[in-house]
CSV table of C-alpha atoms and ligand atoms in Angstrom, one decimal:
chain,number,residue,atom,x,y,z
D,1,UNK,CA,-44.0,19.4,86.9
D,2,UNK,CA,-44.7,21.6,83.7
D,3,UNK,CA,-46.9,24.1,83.3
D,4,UNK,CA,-47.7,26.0,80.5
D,5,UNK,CA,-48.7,30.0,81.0
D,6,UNK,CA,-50.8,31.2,78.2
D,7,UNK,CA,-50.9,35.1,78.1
D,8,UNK,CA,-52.8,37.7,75.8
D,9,UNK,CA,-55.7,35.3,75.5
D,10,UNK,CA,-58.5,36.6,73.8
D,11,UNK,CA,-61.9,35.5,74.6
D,12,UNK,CA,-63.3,36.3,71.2
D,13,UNK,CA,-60.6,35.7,69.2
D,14,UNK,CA,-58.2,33.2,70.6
D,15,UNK,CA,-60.8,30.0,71.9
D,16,UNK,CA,-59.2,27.9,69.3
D,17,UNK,CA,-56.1,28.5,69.4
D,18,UNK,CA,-55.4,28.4,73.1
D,19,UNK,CA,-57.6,25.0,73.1
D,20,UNK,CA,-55.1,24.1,70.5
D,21,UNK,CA,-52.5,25.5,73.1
D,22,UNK,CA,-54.0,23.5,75.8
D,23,UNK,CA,-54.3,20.2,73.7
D,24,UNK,CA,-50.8,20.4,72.6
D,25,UNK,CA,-49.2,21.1,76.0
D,26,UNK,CA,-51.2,17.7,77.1
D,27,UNK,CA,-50.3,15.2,74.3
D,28,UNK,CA,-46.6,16.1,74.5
D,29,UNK,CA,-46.5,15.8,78.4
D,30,UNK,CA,-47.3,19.0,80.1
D,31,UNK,CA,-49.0,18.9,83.9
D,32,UNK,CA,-51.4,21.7,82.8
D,33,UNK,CA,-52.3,25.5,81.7
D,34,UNK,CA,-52.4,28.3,83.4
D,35,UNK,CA,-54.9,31.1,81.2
D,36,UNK,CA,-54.6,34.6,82.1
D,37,UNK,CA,-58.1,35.9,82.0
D,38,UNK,CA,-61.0,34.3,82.5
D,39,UNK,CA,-63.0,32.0,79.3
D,40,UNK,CA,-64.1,28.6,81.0
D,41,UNK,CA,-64.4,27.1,77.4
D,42,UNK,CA,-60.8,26.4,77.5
D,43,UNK,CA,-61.2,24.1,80.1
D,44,UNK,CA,-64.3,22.7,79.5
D,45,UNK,CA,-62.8,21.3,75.9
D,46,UNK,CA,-59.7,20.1,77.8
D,47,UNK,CA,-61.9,18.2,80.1
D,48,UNK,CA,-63.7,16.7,77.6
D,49,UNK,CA,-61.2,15.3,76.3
D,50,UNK,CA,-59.5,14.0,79.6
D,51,UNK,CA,-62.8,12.5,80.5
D,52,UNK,CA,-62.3,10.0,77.3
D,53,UNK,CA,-58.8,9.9,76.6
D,54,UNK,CA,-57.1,10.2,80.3
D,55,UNK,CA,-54.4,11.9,82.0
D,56,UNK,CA,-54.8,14.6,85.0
D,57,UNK,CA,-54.2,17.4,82.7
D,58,UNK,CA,-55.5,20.9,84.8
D,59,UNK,CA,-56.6,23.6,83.6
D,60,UNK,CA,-56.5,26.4,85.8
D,61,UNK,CA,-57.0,30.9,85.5
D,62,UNK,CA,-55.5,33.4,86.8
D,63,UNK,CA,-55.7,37.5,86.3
D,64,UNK,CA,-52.3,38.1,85.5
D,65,UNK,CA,-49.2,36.9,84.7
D,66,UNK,CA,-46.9,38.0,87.1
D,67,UNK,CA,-47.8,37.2,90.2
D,68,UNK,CA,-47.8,33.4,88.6
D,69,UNK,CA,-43.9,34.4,87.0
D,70,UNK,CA,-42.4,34.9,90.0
D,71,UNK,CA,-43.9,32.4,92.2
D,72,UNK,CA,-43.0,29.5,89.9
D,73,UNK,CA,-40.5,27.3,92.0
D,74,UNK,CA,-38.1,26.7,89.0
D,75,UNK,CA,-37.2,28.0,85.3
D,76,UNK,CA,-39.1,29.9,83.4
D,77,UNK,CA,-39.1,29.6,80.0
D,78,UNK,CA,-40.7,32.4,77.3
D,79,UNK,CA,-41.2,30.7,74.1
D,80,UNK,CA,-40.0,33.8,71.5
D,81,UNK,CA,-39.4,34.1,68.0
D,82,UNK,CA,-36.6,36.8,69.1
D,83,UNK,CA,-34.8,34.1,72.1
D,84,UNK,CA,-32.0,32.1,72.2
D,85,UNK,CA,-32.0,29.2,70.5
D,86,UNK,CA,-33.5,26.6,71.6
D,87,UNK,CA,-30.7,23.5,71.0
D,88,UNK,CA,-28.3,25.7,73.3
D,89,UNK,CA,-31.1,25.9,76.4
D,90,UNK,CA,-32.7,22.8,76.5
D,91,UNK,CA,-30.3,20.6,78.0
D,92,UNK,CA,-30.2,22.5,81.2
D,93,UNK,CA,-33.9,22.3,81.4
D,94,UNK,CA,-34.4,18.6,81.7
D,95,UNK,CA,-35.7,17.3,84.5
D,96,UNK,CA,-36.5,20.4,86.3
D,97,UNK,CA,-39.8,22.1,87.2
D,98,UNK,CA,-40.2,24.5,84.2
D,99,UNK,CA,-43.0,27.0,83.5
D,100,UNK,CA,-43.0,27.3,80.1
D,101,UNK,CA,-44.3,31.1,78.8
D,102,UNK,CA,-46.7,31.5,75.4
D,103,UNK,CA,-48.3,34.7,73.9
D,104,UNK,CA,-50.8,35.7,71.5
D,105,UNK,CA,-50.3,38.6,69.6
D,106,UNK,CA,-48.6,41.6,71.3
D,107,UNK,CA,-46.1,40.0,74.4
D,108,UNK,CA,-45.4,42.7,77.0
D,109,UNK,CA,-41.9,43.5,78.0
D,110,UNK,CA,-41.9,42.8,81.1
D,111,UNK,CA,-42.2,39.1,80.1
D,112,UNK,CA,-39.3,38.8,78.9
D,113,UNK,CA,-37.1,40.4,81.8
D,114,UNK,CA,-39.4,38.2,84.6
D,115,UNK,CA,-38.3,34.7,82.4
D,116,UNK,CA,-35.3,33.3,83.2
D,117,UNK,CA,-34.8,32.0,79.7
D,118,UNK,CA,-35.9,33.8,76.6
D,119,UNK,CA,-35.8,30.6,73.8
D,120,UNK,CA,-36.7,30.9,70.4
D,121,UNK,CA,-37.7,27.5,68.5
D,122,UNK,CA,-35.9,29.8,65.4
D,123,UNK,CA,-36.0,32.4,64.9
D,124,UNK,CA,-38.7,32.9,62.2
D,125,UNK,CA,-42.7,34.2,63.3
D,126,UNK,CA,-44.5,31.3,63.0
D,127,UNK,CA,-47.6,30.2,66.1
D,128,UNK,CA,-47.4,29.4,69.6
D,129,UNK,CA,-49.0,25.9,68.9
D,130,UNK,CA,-46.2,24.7,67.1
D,131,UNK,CA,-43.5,26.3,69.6
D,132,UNK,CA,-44.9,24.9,72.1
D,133,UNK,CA,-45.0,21.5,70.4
D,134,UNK,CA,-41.1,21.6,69.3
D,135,UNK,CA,-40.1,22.7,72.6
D,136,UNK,CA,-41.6,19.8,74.7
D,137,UNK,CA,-40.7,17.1,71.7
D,138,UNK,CA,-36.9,18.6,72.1
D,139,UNK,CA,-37.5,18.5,75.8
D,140,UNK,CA,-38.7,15.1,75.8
D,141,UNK,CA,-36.3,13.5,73.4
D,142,UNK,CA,-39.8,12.4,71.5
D,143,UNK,CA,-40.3,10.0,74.2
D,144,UNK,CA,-44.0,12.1,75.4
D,145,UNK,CA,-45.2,10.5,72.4
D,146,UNK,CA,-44.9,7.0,74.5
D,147,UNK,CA,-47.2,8.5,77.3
D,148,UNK,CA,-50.0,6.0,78.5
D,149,UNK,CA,-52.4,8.1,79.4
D,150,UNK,CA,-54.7,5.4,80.9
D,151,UNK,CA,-58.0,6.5,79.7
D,152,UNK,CA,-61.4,5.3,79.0
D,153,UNK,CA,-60.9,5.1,75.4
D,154,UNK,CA,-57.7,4.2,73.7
D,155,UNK,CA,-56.6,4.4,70.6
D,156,UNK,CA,-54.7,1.3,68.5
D,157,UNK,CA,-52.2,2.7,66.6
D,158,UNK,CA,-53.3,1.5,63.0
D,159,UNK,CA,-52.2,1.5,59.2
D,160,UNK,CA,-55.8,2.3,58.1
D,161,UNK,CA,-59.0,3.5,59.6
D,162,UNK,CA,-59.4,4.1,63.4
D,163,UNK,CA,-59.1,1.6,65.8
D,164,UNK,CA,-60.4,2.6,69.9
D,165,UNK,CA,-61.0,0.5,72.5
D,166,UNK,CA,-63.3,1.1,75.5
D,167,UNK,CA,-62.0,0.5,79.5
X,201,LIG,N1,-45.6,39.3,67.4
X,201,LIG,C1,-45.8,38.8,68.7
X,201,LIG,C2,-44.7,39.4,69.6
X,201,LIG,O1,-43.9,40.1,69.2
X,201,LIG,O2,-44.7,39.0,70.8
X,201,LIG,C3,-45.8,37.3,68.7
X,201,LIG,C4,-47.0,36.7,68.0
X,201,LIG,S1,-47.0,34.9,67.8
X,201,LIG,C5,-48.3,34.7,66.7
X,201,LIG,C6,-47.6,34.2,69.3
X,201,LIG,C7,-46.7,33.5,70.1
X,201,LIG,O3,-46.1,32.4,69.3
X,201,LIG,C8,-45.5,34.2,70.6
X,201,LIG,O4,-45.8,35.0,71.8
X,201,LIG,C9,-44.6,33.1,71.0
X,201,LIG,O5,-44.9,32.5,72.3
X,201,LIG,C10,-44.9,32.1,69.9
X,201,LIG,N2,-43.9,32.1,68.8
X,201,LIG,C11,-44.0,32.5,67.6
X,201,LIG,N3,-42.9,32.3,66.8
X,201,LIG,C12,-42.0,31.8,67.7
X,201,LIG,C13,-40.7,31.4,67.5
X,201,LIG,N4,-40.0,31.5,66.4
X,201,LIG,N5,-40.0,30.8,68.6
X,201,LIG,C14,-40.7,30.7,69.8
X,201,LIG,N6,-41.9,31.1,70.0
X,201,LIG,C15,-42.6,31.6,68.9
């Protein structure tokens, strides 16, 4: 089981980027998202999606973090530009339950002390989106990318133009 925490979302500024969040944690073989706060447009664009392309990605909200922190039954994992890399981490991580920690803009301390691993995917700012996406991919070994997830439509993988096929 993975689960991806999102913190620091921002109704009115963040929709796109924590649907980005939520899409990416999908695709590369999360379980689901936990939002702290409440915008139920996340998870109705994640649904959407599911509905046509599969999987029993969940989107679910809670008020705050912590609570969610320490209940996790396993490692928890804050993605952060200011971590440990992520190479030296990752191996220990396979094939447990991990909750797997992403901000927005400001990341409170306490974050940082309630994670068990602090990982950075370098150690440069870049976006949450992309952590999240090299941290799974490393995770995985790539093989996420392989994931049939068994949905109405499905795309054929195709040299030019777009090729779906309907259940
Ligand atoms: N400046 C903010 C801070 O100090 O917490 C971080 C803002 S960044 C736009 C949003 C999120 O992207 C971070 O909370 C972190 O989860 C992720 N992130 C950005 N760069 C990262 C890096 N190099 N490694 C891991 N995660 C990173």
């Amino acid at each position: 089981m993975l689960t991806v925490l999102r913190i620091g979302h921002r109704p009115q500024r963040d929709k796109r980027i924590t649907t980005h969040v939520a899409l990416v944690a999908r695709a590369f073989g999360a379980d689901g998202l936990v939002l702290v706060g409440d915008d139920p447009a996340i998870a109705s664009a994640v649904d959407g999606v599911a509905e046509r392309f599969g999987g029993d990605f969940q989107v679910t909200a809670v008020k705050g973090y912590r609570r969610s922190m320490k209940e996790w039954d396993g490692p928890v994992v804050h993605l952060t530009m200011y971590g440990e890399q992520l190479d030296d981490v990752v191996d220990s991580l396979r094939g447990k339950d991990v909750m797997i920690v992403v901000g927005a803009e400001k990341v409170p301390g306490d974050v940082y002390e309630l994670s068990d691993h602090n990982i950075a995917v370098g150690n440069q700012p870049h976006s949450e989106v992309a952590a999240l996406a090299v941290f799974l991919d490393r995770l995985f070994k790539g093989k996420e990318l392989e994931k049939d997830f068994d949905g109405p439509m499905k795309v054929v993988p195709s040299a030019r133009g777009k090729v779906v096929v309907e259940k």
